[in-house]
PDB file of C-alpha atoms in Angstrom:
ATOM      1  CA  MET A   2      27.106  74.036 111.766  1.00 59.00           C
ATOM      2  CA  THR A   3      29.267  76.847 110.430  1.00 78.00           C
ATOM      3  CA  THR A   4      30.537  79.819 112.527  1.00 85.00           C
ATOM      4  CA  CYS A   5      30.949  83.472 111.874  1.00 87.00           C
ATOM      5  CA  PRO A   6      34.681  84.187 110.901  1.00 86.00           C
ATOM      6  CA  VAL A   7      34.632  87.486 112.893  1.00 89.00           C
ATOM      7  CA  CYS A   8      33.093  86.736 116.233  1.00 90.00           C
ATOM      8  CA  GLY A   9      32.927  82.988 116.126  1.00 86.00           C
ATOM      9  CA  GLY A  10      29.166  82.860 116.628  1.00 85.00           C
ATOM     10  CA  ALA A  11      27.176  79.897 115.292  1.00 86.00           C
ATOM     11  CA  LEU A  12      25.316  80.249 112.019  1.00 83.00           C
ATOM     12  CA  PRO A  13      22.211  78.318 111.111  1.00 79.00           C
ATOM     13  CA  ALA A  14      22.484  75.645 108.455  1.00 78.00           C
ATOM     14  CA  GLN A  15      22.031  77.181 104.955  1.00 75.00           C
ATOM     15  CA  ARG A  16      22.257  76.090 101.345  1.00 75.00           C
ATOM     16  CA  GLY A  17      22.595  77.740  98.031  1.00 72.00           C
ATOM     17  CA  PRO A  18      24.807  80.590  96.663  1.00 71.00           C
ATOM     18  CA  ARG A  19      23.244  83.176  98.957  1.00 75.00           C
ATOM     19  CA  ALA A  20      24.242  81.512 102.249  1.00 79.00           C
ATOM     20  CA  ARG A  21      25.266  83.912 104.915  1.00 82.00           C
ATOM     21  CA  ARG A  22      28.899  84.164 105.934  1.00 84.00           C
ATOM     22  CA  TYR A  23      28.471  86.452 108.925  1.00 85.00           C
ATOM     23  CA  CYS A  24      26.046  86.505 111.713  1.00 87.00           C
ATOM     24  CA  SER A  25      25.187  90.183 111.528  1.00 88.00           C
ATOM     25  CA  ARG A  26      25.794  93.268 109.474  1.00 89.00           C
ATOM     26  CA  ALA A  27      28.205  94.576 112.150  1.00 90.00           C
ATOM     27  CA  CYS A  28      30.496  91.535 111.638  1.00 91.00           C
ATOM     28  CA  GLN A  29      30.276  91.989 107.921  1.00 89.00           C
ATOM     29  CA  ALA A  30      31.327  95.698 108.122  1.00 91.00           C
ATOM     30  CA  LYS A  31      34.150  94.740 110.507  1.00 91.00           C
ATOM     31  CA  ALA A  32      35.453  92.098 108.052  1.00 89.00           C
ATOM     32  CA  TYR A  33      35.313  94.680 105.202  1.00 89.00           C
ATOM     33  CA  ARG A  34      37.352  97.223 107.180  1.00 89.00           C
ATOM     34  CA  ALA A  35      39.945  94.541 107.997  1.00 87.00           C
ATOM     35  CA  ARG A  36      40.343  93.708 104.266  1.00 84.00           C
ATOM     36  CA  GLN A  37      40.709  97.458 103.447  1.00 82.00           C
ATOM     37  CA  ARG A  38      43.496  97.866 106.071  1.00 80.00           C
ATOM     38  CA  GLN A  39      45.290  94.832 104.704  1.00 73.00           C
ATOM     39  CA  ASP A  40      45.091  96.188 101.132  1.00 68.00           C
ATOM     40  CA  GLN A  41      46.534  99.561 102.362  1.00 66.00           C
ATOM     41  CA  GLU A  42      49.418  97.754 104.088  1.00 60.00           C
ATOM     42  CA  HIS A  43      50.365  95.757 100.912  1.00 56.00           C
ATOM     43  CA  ARG A  44      49.972  98.663  98.529  1.00 59.00           C
ATOM     44  CA  VAL A  45      53.284 100.216  97.190  1.00 60.00           C
ATOM     45  CA  ALA A  46      53.616 103.940  97.529  1.00 62.00           C
ATOM     46  CA  PRO A  47      54.665 105.953  94.432  1.00 62.00           C
ATOM     47  CA  GLY A  48      57.963 106.873  95.926  1.00 69.00           C
ATOM     48  CA  GLU A  49      58.846 103.248  96.825  1.00 74.00           C
ATOM     49  CA  GLU A  50      57.900 102.228  93.193  1.00 74.00           C
ATOM     50  CA  ARG A  51      60.235 104.750  91.765  1.00 79.00           C
ATOM     51  CA  GLU A  52      63.011 103.583  94.045  1.00 80.00           C
ATOM     52  CA  LEU A  53      62.485  99.916  92.873  1.00 79.00           C
ATOM     53  CA  LEU A  54      62.512 101.003  89.234  1.00 80.00           C
ATOM     54  CA  GLU A  55      65.745 102.865  89.720  1.00 81.00           C
ATOM     55  CA  ALA A  56      67.337 100.033  91.598  1.00 81.00           C
ATOM     56  CA  TYR A  57      66.564  97.479  88.755  1.00 81.00           C
ATOM     57  CA  ALA A  58      66.858  99.984  85.908  1.00 81.00           C
ATOM     58  CA  GLY A  59      69.875  98.153  84.282  1.00 80.00           C
ATOM     59  CA  VAL A  60      68.407  94.584  84.628  1.00 84.00           C
ATOM     60  CA  PRO A  61      66.458  93.260  81.542  1.00 88.00           C
ATOM     61  CA  ALA A  62      62.928  91.956  82.218  1.00 85.00           C
ATOM     62  CA  VAL A  63      63.883  88.456  81.146  1.00 87.00           C
ATOM     63  CA  GLU A  64      66.637  88.187  83.770  1.00 86.00           C
ATOM     64  CA  LEU A  65      64.143  89.577  86.373  1.00 86.00           C
ATOM     65  CA  ALA A  66      61.627  86.865  85.371  1.00 88.00           C
ATOM     66  CA  ASP A  67      64.217  84.091  85.588  1.00 88.00           C
ATOM     67  CA  SER A  68      65.462  85.235  88.998  1.00 87.00           C
ATOM     68  CA  LEU A  69      61.846  85.389  90.222  1.00 88.00           C
ATOM     69  CA  ALA A  70      61.175  81.875  89.012  1.00 90.00           C
ATOM     70  CA  ALA A  71      64.318  80.559  90.662  1.00 89.00           C
ATOM     71  CA  ALA A  72      63.605  82.253  93.891  1.00 87.00           C
ATOM     72  CA  ALA A  73      59.955  80.878  93.928  1.00 89.00           C
ATOM     73  CA  ARG A  74      61.306  77.359  93.296  1.00 90.00           C
ATOM     74  CA  ARG A  75      63.841  77.699  96.208  1.00 90.00           C
ATOM     75  CA  LEU A  76      61.116  79.007  98.465  1.00 85.00           C
ATOM     76  CA  ALA A  77      58.715  76.152  97.562  1.00 87.00           C
ATOM     77  CA  GLY A  78      61.470  73.661  98.231  1.00 87.00           C
ATOM     78  CA  ALA A  79      62.224  75.196 101.628  1.00 85.00           C
ATOM     79  CA  LEU A  80      58.546  75.138 102.585  1.00 84.00           C
ATOM     80  CA  ASN A  81      58.061  71.450 101.528  1.00 85.00           C
ATOM     81  CA  ALA A  82      61.227  70.492 103.473  1.00 83.00           C
ATOM     82  CA  GLY A  83      60.272  72.486 106.582  1.00 79.00           C
ATOM     83  CA  ARG A  84      63.275  74.711 106.344  1.00 83.00           C
ATOM     84  CA  PRO A  85      63.249  78.466 107.025  1.00 83.00           C
ATOM     85  CA  ALA A  86      62.900  80.749 103.973  1.00 80.00           C
ATOM     86  CA  ASP A  87      65.919  82.609 102.753  1.00 85.00           C
ATOM     87  CA  ASP A  88      65.664  86.354 103.157  1.00 83.00           C
ATOM     88  CA  PHE A  89      67.150  87.033  99.734  1.00 85.00           C
ATOM     89  CA  ASP A  90      64.479  84.828  98.061  1.00 85.00           C
ATOM     90  CA  LEU A  91      61.790  86.571 100.072  1.00 84.00           C
ATOM     91  CA  GLY A  92      63.057  89.919  98.893  1.00 83.00           C
ATOM     92  CA  VAL A  93      63.125  88.860  95.198  1.00 85.00           C
ATOM     93  CA  VAL A  94      59.561  87.518  95.427  1.00 85.00           C
ATOM     94  CA  ALA A  95      58.435  90.699  97.081  1.00 82.00           C
ATOM     95  CA  ARG A  96      60.137  93.249  94.860  1.00 83.00           C
ATOM     96  CA  VAL A  97      60.493  91.772  91.362  1.00 85.00           C
ATOM     97  CA  PRO A  98      56.708  91.416  90.571  1.00 86.00           C
ATOM     98  CA  LEU A  99      56.356  95.062  91.535  1.00 82.00           C
ATOM     99  CA  VAL A 100      59.093  96.153  89.205  1.00 83.00           C
ATOM    100  CA  LEU A 101      57.714  94.046  86.296  1.00 85.00           C
ATOM    101  CA  ALA A 102      54.147  95.409  86.917  1.00 83.00           C
ATOM    102  CA  ALA A 103      55.462  99.020  87.040  1.00 82.00           C
ATOM    103  CA  ARG A 104      57.413  98.604  83.759  1.00 83.00           C
ATOM    104  CA  ALA A 105      54.429  97.057  82.121  1.00 83.00           C
ATOM    105  CA  ARG A 106      52.264 100.100  83.143  1.00 79.00           C
ATOM    106  CA  GLN A 107      54.780 102.495  81.847  1.00 79.00           C
ATOM    107  CA  ALA A 108      55.363 100.829  78.525  1.00 77.00           C
ATOM    108  CA  ALA A 109      51.736 100.081  77.619  1.00 69.00           C
ATOM    109  CA  PRO A 110      50.497 103.679  76.845  1.00 64.00           C
ATOM    110  CA  ALA A 111      53.634 104.527  74.837  1.00 59.00           C
ATOM    111  CA  ALA A 112      53.492 101.338  72.784  1.00 58.00           C
ATOM    112  CA  GLN A 113      49.820 101.906  71.996  1.00 57.00           C
ATOM    113  CA  ALA A 114      50.444 105.454  70.987  1.00 58.00           C
ATOM    114  CA  LEU A 115      53.362 104.448  68.759  1.00 56.00           C
ATOM    115  CA  HIS A 116      51.692 101.549  66.888  1.00 54.00           C
ATOM    116  CA  GLY A 117      48.061 102.673  67.164  1.00 54.00           C
ATOM    117  CA  VAL A 118      47.051  99.428  68.758  1.00 51.00           C
ATOM    118  CA  PRO A 119      44.155  99.570  71.259  1.00 52.00           C
ATOM    119  CA  ASP A 120      45.120  96.348  73.047  1.00 53.00           C
ATOM    120  CA  ARG A 121      48.578  94.800  72.785  1.00 49.00           C
ATOM    121  CA  THR A 122      47.673  91.888  75.160  1.00 51.00           C
ATOM    122  CA  GLN A 123      45.918  90.094  72.371  1.00 56.00           C
ATOM    123  CA  THR A 124      47.858  87.248  70.894  1.00 58.00           C
ATOM    124  CA  PRO A 125      47.454  85.752  67.419  1.00 61.00           C
ATOM    125  CA  THR A 126      45.450  82.619  66.999  1.00 62.00           C
ATOM    126  CA  VAL A 127      46.860  79.528  65.306  1.00 60.00           C
ATOM    127  CA  THR A 128      44.715  76.864  63.579  1.00 62.00           C
ATOM    128  CA  VAL A 129      46.102  73.304  63.296  1.00 58.00           C
ATOM    129  CA  VAL A 130      45.038  71.606  59.950  1.00 55.00           C
ATOM    130  CA  ASP A 131      45.642  68.010  59.095  1.00 50.00           C
ATOM    131  CA  LEU A 132      46.429  67.551  55.430  1.00 44.00           C
ATOM    132  CA  VAL A 133      44.893  64.117  55.448  1.00 43.00           C
ATOM    133  CA  ALA A 134      41.364  65.699  55.746  1.00 44.00           C
ATOM    134  CA  GLU A 135      41.984  69.104  54.060  1.00 49.00           C
ATOM    135  CA  PRO A 136      44.423  69.954  51.215  1.00 51.00           C
ATOM    136  CA  ALA A 137      47.185  72.296  52.003  1.00 50.00           C
ATOM    137  CA  PRO A 138      47.389  75.828  50.520  1.00 54.00           C
ATOM    138  CA  PRO A 139      50.149  76.276  47.910  1.00 55.00           C
ATOM    139  CA  ARG A 140      53.364  76.721  49.788  1.00 53.00           C
ATOM    140  CA  ALA A 141      55.264  79.950  49.027  1.00 51.00           C
ATOM    141  CA  THR A 142      58.878  79.780  48.095  1.00 52.00           C
ATOM    142  CA  VAL A 143      60.810  81.754  50.697  1.00 49.00           C
ATOM    143  CA  GLN A 144      63.939  83.410  49.412  1.00 55.00           C
ATOM    144  CA  ASN A 145      66.460  85.264  51.458  1.00 55.00           C
ATOM    145  CA  PRO A 146      66.817  88.911  50.603  1.00 55.00           C
ATOM    146  CA  PRO A 147      69.859  89.679  48.553  1.00 54.00           C
ATOM    147  CA  PRO A 148      72.890  90.751  50.516  1.00 55.00           C
ATOM    148  CA  GLU A 149      73.623  94.498  50.817  1.00 51.00           C
ATOM    149  CA  SER A 150      76.350  95.559  48.397  1.00 50.00           C
ATOM    150  CA  SER A 151      79.639  96.499  50.098  1.00 46.00           C
ATOM    151  CA  ARG A 152      81.967  99.093  48.786  1.00 47.00           C
ATOM    152  CA  ASP A 153      85.572  99.792  49.688  1.00 47.00           C
ATOM    153  CA  ASP A 154      86.257 103.500  49.531  1.00 48.00           C
ATOM    154  CA  SER A 155      90.028 102.851  49.392  1.00 47.00           C
ATOM    155  CA  VAL A 156      89.664 101.390  45.843  1.00 45.00           C
ATOM    156  CA  PRO A 157      88.490 103.856  43.258  1.00 49.00           C
ATOM    157  CA  SER A 158      85.642 102.570  41.252  1.00 50.00           C
ATOM    158  CA  SER A 159      85.889 102.410  37.433  1.00 52.00           C
ATOM    159  CA  PRO A 160      83.939 105.082  35.630  1.00 56.00           C
ATOM    160  CA  GLN A 161      80.748 104.013  33.972  1.00 55.00           C
ATOM    161  CA  PRO A 162      80.495 104.575  30.196  1.00 57.00           C
ATOM    162  CA  ALA A 163      78.040 107.262  28.914  1.00 58.00           C
ATOM    163  CA  GLY A 164      74.537 105.952  28.401  1.00 57.00           C
ATOM    164  CA  ALA A 165      75.150 102.950  30.685  1.00 56.00           C
ATOM    165  CA  PRO A 166      72.060 102.035  32.859  1.00 56.00           C
ATOM    166  CA  LYS A 167      72.166 103.349  36.419  1.00 57.00           C
ATOM    167  CA  LYS A 168      72.697 100.700  39.025  1.00 54.00           C
ATOM    168  CA  THR A 169      69.796 100.261  41.463  1.00 53.00           C
ATOM    169  CA  ALA A 170      70.193  99.453  45.193  1.00 51.00           C
ATOM    170  CA  PRO A 171      69.116  95.865  46.088  1.00 51.00           C
ATOM    171  CA  ALA A 172      65.598  95.505  47.499  1.00 55.00           C
ATOM    172  CA  ARG A 173      65.287  95.820  51.167  1.00 60.00           C
ATOM    173  CA  ARG A 174      62.873  93.963  53.554  1.00 62.00           C
ATOM    174  CA  LYS A 175      59.801  95.807  53.874  1.00 79.00           C
ATOM    175  CA  ARG A 176      58.817  96.719  57.417  1.00 84.00           C
ATOM    176  CA  LEU A 177      55.201  95.884  58.450  1.00 87.00           C
ATOM    177  CA  SER A 178      53.172  97.869  60.758  1.00 89.00           C
ATOM    178  CA  GLN A 179      51.995  96.190  63.972  1.00 89.00           C
ATOM    179  CA  LYS A 180      48.444  95.907  62.668  1.00 89.00           C
ATOM    180  CA  ALA A 181      49.442  94.431  59.394  1.00 89.00           C
ATOM    181  CA  ALA A 182      51.819  91.973  60.953  1.00 89.00           C
ATOM    182  CA  ARG A 183      49.161  90.790  63.488  1.00 90.00           C
ATOM    183  CA  ALA A 184      46.613  90.349  60.602  1.00 89.00           C
ATOM    184  CA  VAL A 185      49.037  88.041  58.827  1.00 90.00           C
ATOM    185  CA  ALA A 186      49.824  86.083  62.151  1.00 89.00           C
ATOM    186  CA  ASP A 187      46.112  85.788  62.970  1.00 90.00           C
ATOM    187  CA  SER A 188      45.501  84.050  59.628  1.00 90.00           C
ATOM    188  CA  ALA A 189      48.256  81.569  60.088  1.00 90.00           C
ATOM    189  CA  ARG A 190      47.692  77.854  60.526  1.00 90.00           C
ATOM    190  CA  LEU A 191      49.726  74.802  61.087  1.00 90.00           C
ATOM    191  CA  VAL A 192      49.881  72.334  58.226  1.00 91.00           C
ATOM    192  CA  LYS A 193      51.902  69.132  57.869  1.00 90.00           C
ATOM    193  CA  GLY A 194      55.198  69.792  56.088  1.00 87.00           C
ATOM    194  CA  ALA A 195      56.216  67.942  52.857  1.00 86.00           C
ATOM    195  CA  ASP A 196      58.545  65.608  54.906  1.00 86.00           C
ATOM    196  CA  HIS A 197      56.207  65.258  57.848  1.00 84.00           C
ATOM    197  CA  ARG A 198      56.388  61.443  57.696  1.00 86.00           C
ATOM    198  CA  ASP A 199      60.140  61.540  58.364  1.00 84.00           C
ATOM    199  CA  THR A 200      60.650  64.677  60.421  1.00 85.00           C
ATOM    200  CA  HIS A 201      57.163  65.193  61.983  1.00 87.00           C
ATOM    201  CA  ARG A 202      57.565  68.927  61.012  1.00 90.00           C
ATOM    202  CA  TRP A 203      54.651  71.372  60.828  1.00 92.00           C
ATOM    203  CA  ASP A 204      54.698  74.507  58.736  1.00 93.00           C
ATOM    204  CA  LEU A 205      53.025  77.761  60.014  1.00 92.00           C
ATOM    205  CA  ILE A 206      51.583  79.348  56.912  1.00 92.00           C
ATOM    206  CA  ALA A 207      49.447  82.376  56.555  1.00 91.00           C
ATOM    207  CA  GLU A 208      46.474  82.852  54.223  1.00 89.00           C
ATOM    208  CA  ASP A 209      48.506  84.885  51.744  1.00 88.00           C
ATOM    209  CA  GLY A 210      51.039  82.099  51.508  1.00 88.00           C
ATOM    210  CA  THR A 211      53.681  83.672  53.720  1.00 89.00           C
ATOM    211  CA  VAL A 212      55.619  80.962  55.615  1.00 91.00           C
ATOM    212  CA  LEU A 213      56.160  82.278  59.103  1.00 91.00           C
ATOM    213  CA  GLY A 214      58.188  79.380  60.429  1.00 93.00           C
ATOM    214  CA  TYR A 215      58.252  75.726  61.364  1.00 93.00           C
ATOM    215  CA  VAL A 216      57.361  73.722  64.451  1.00 93.00           C
ATOM    216  CA  GLU A 217      59.318  70.553  65.047  1.00 91.00           C
ATOM    217  CA  PRO A 218      59.536  67.955  67.856  1.00 90.00           C
ATOM    218  CA  SER A 219      62.133  68.415  70.448  1.00 88.00           C
ATOM    219  CA  TYR A 220      64.038  65.353  71.603  1.00 83.00           C
ATOM    220  CA  GLY A 221      65.989  64.757  74.846  1.00 76.00           C
ATOM    221  CA  GLY A 222      63.364  63.363  77.080  1.00 71.00           C
ATOM    222  CA  THR A 223      63.356  60.108  79.118  1.00 72.00           C
ATOM    223  CA  GLY A 224      60.162  58.639  77.720  1.00 70.00           C
ATOM    224  CA  ARG A 225      59.778  55.910  75.154  1.00 71.00           C
ATOM    225  CA  THR A 226      59.738  58.315  72.165  1.00 73.00           C
ATOM    226  CA  GLY A 227      62.472  60.576  73.543  1.00 76.00           C
ATOM    227  CA  ARG A 228      60.379  63.691  72.986  1.00 80.00           C
ATOM    228  CA  ASN A 229      60.318  66.454  75.583  1.00 84.00           C
ATOM    229  CA  GLY A 230      58.166  69.094  73.807  1.00 87.00           C
ATOM    230  CA  TRP A 231      58.162  71.149  70.618  1.00 90.00           C
ATOM    231  CA  ASN A 232      60.586  73.672  69.125  1.00 91.00           C
ATOM    232  CA  HIS A 233      59.994  76.446  66.606  1.00 92.00           C
ATOM    233  CA  ARG A 234      62.180  78.381  64.206  1.00 91.00           C
ATOM    234  CA  LEU A 235      61.544  81.171  61.724  1.00 92.00           C
ATOM    235  CA  ALA A 236      61.448  80.570  57.995  1.00 86.00           C
ATOM    236  CA  ASP A 237      64.591  82.447  57.214  1.00 81.00           C
ATOM    237  CA  SER A 238      66.492  81.411  60.311  1.00 83.00           C
ATOM    238  CA  PHE A 239      68.328  78.379  61.661  1.00 81.00           C
ATOM    239  CA  MET A 240      67.999  79.404  65.315  1.00 85.00           C
ATOM    240  CA  VAL A 241      65.689  77.049  67.256  1.00 86.00           C
ATOM    241  CA  SER A 242      63.700  78.175  70.341  1.00 87.00           C
ATOM    242  CA  GLY A 243      62.056  75.793  72.829  1.00 82.00           C
ATOM    243  CA  PRO A 244      61.112  73.404  74.014  1.00 87.00           C
ATOM    244  CA  TYR A 245      57.480  74.161  74.680  1.00 89.00           C
ATOM    245  CA  LYS A 246      55.044  71.818  76.190  1.00 87.00           C
ATOM    246  CA  THR A 247      52.474  71.686  73.253  1.00 90.00           C
ATOM    247  CA  ARG A 248      52.592  72.131  69.537  1.00 90.00           C
ATOM    248  CA  GLU A 249      50.121  74.870  69.680  1.00 90.00           C
ATOM    249  CA  GLU A 250      52.249  76.882  72.204  1.00 90.00           C
ATOM    250  CA  ALA A 251      55.283  76.571  70.039  1.00 90.00           C
ATOM    251  CA  ALA A 252      53.304  77.758  67.028  1.00 91.00           C
ATOM    252  CA  LEU A 253      52.020  80.722  68.990  1.00 92.00           C
ATOM    253  CA  GLN A 254      55.536  81.694  70.124  1.00 91.00           C
ATOM    254  CA  CYS A 255      56.658  81.372  66.495  1.00 91.00           C
ATOM    255  CA  ALA A 256      53.940  83.725  65.395  1.00 91.00           C
ATOM    256  CA  LEU A 257      54.922  86.284  68.038  1.00 92.00           C
ATOM    257  CA  ALA A 258      58.598  85.996  67.070  1.00 91.00           C
ATOM    258  CA  TRP A 259      57.727  86.545  63.432  1.00 89.00           C
ATOM    259  CA  ILE A 260      55.717  89.691  64.396  1.00 92.00           C
ATOM    260  CA  ARG A 261      58.792  91.104  66.234  1.00 89.00           C
ATOM    261  CA  VAL A 262      60.981  90.462  63.196  1.00 89.00           C
ATOM    262  CA  ALA A 263      58.460  91.769  60.662  1.00 89.00           C
ATOM    263  CA  THR A 264      57.862  95.043  62.574  1.00 90.00           C
ATOM    264  CA  ALA A 265      61.498  95.665  63.517  1.00 88.00           C
ATOM    265  CA  PRO A 266      63.162  98.637  61.937  1.00 84.00           C
ATOM    266  CA  VAL A 267      65.198  97.866  58.792  1.00 70.00           C
ATOM    267  CA  ARG A 268      68.860  98.714  59.190  1.00 66.00           C
ATOM    268  CA  ARG A 269      70.305 100.702  56.236  1.00 59.00           C
ATOM    269  CA  THR A 270      73.803 100.643  55.023  1.00 50.00           C
ATOM    270  CA  LEU A 271      75.284 104.060  54.019  1.00 49.00           C
ATOM    271  CA  THR A 272      77.612 104.082  51.174  1.00 50.00           C
ATOM    272  CA  ALA A 273      79.446 106.988  49.508  1.00 48.00           C
ATOM    273  CA  ASP A 274      78.350 107.947  45.982  1.00 46.00           C
TER     274      ASP A 274
END
């Protein structure tokens, strides 16, 4: 027989989702008021939130997240071992989530107004396609953009003859809007690379033929195959990120990294005429 969590009175045997938890309406109201008081005690005042933001203003969000994860691991280890929790770790676990949440609330309206995106929490979807069952779309040839022409002002340039064609500036990478970049990333899918048999590499390709990047196995584990997850790298980069637990997670992070690069401002090189 169950008991009321407020007064400890006995409750009759009940079944189903509508089973009573309290013996009376009075106990139910008392429990509700107790929950309200608890919420008020744990709620952060606006002044305290501003103080936390100012205290951690110079710390990047990635470092805050890493310190939070490390403090949580130390606290879990102390609890499992029966040791007292460290006050520093308790402070990190109590303050850092509030700082990250406050930064996210501040950044969301400005980012939506800048890019015109109603919901930036949506992530692109990635489809895995096996080329044994379905033919791959034609792979686009990815070429690095030509380097910016450098000019030394200390050396006078030779005059061009009359009637000579005017030199044009090299083509620059076109910056995509957030909406256009997400549309490309949403259409991306994983297909087996040409050397998949040897490297087990997967290519992340959009419907228009754009190669976003590559997903490759990460080695260094202690298992029989030696794998410990999956890495990804962009199509025009040799930098590898990872490892991630699954191939789909690595592909998703690759698509998000491609969106950041495709929507980043293009740096221009100023040269004297």
